[in-house]
């Protein structure tokens, strides 16, 4: 209530006292208005109570009487140092009974502090979620615990959901979702059978010319075989075989598939042959109708697989300047033990490449090397 209104409001005075003995306990109070009119009230307790509890009972009864009398401005006088200093905050209530009495008497203090100083009381949701006894539980469990503590408001579940979704610890330990996040994009080949498979066999016992390896190329469709002996399996010898036995005789193949080898060897074999990039199709004219039907069936099967896969997709779109967490099992920035976080960060998205791939930086603005797919990311909320 504003000060100028309090100054015009009559001041009431409440005198309280209480006592306890082996014969019983009781309390008395006197409520006096600004003109000196007195209202007296006496209480006798039918349960055992200490002196301090009797004085608290007298205080509670006096406050209830003041509410009935519509008193707006009142001072309380008591000879109990414990009660008065509890209300002022000078003493700490240690006994459970004193804590309950104090909570009942001072329930309005947070409201008074907010009206006078703009200071909000402690949020019960934060108390349940973040304090020493908090288990970082879900929103439903938090709301139930808050209700058990005696609180309720209509948006309690929504507020608990917001607290959980913005809690950094909860976000870092969120279980990793295994559902896909982007639609499947199938890769269709215009000429799926215009390919050669190439492999190296050996070493065999050394033959004249010191040859001991055999390089073999097979056309995927006609099953035509080309082979040549080699002394060494160097890049130069392999490219010479491809140029002489395949390119010069059949034209440039659509794809040449090397056998499973090291990445460095595969990269070397797939280099341009004779200065021309291996992109064109091999000129095989036989069986074109069969190849077309097979290609149509392949496209049909891929389309059906896309539909089945996309039903499970849980779309998650990130924008530039969004904050994200990165999957820890992919980045390995944190420990990999059971209780270590599943996610680490946060990072800020700098650029979105093709759908689902992003470049981001840490909180100091330092870019993170290479792009990262959305399957390794999740949005972070402050």
CSV table of N, CA and C in Angstrom, one decimal, residues 5 131 152 171-172 184 196 222 258 304 369:
chain,number,residue,atom,x,y,z
A,5,UNK,N,-1.2,6.7,1.5
A,5,UNK,CA,-2.5,6.1,1.9
A,5,UNK,C,-2.3,5.5,3.4
A,131,UNK,N,17.7,-26.9,-6.9
A,131,UNK,CA,18.4,-26.9,-5.6
A,131,UNK,C,19.0,-28.3,-5.3
A,152,UNK,N,-0.2,-23.9,-6.3
A,152,UNK,CA,-1.0,-24.2,-7.5
A,152,UNK,C,-1.3,-22.9,-8.2
A,171,UNK,N,19.4,-30.2,-21.0
A,171,UNK,CA,19.7,-30.3,-22.5
A,171,UNK,C,20.9,-31.1,-22.8
A,172,UNK,N,22.0,-30.9,-22.0
A,172,UNK,CA,23.2,-31.7,-22.3
A,172,UNK,C,23.0,-33.2,-22.1
A,184,UNK,N,14.6,-38.6,-47.1
A,184,UNK,CA,15.6,-39.3,-47.9
A,184,UNK,C,15.6,-38.7,-49.3
A,196,UNK,N,32.0,-50.3,-65.2
A,196,UNK,CA,33.0,-51.3,-65.2
A,196,UNK,C,33.5,-51.5,-63.8
A,222,UNK,N,27.2,-56.6,-69.8
A,222,UNK,CA,27.5,-57.7,-70.7
A,222,UNK,C,28.4,-58.8,-70.1
A,258,UNK,N,36.5,-49.3,-58.4
A,258,UNK,CA,37.7,-50.1,-58.0
A,258,UNK,C,37.3,-51.0,-56.8
A,304,UNK,N,9.5,-46.0,-53.4
A,304,UNK,CA,8.8,-46.7,-52.3
A,304,UNK,C,9.6,-46.6,-51.0
A,369,UNK,N,35.8,-26.4,-37.5
A,369,UNK,CA,36.2,-27.0,-38.7
A,369,UNK,C,35.1,-27.9,-39.3
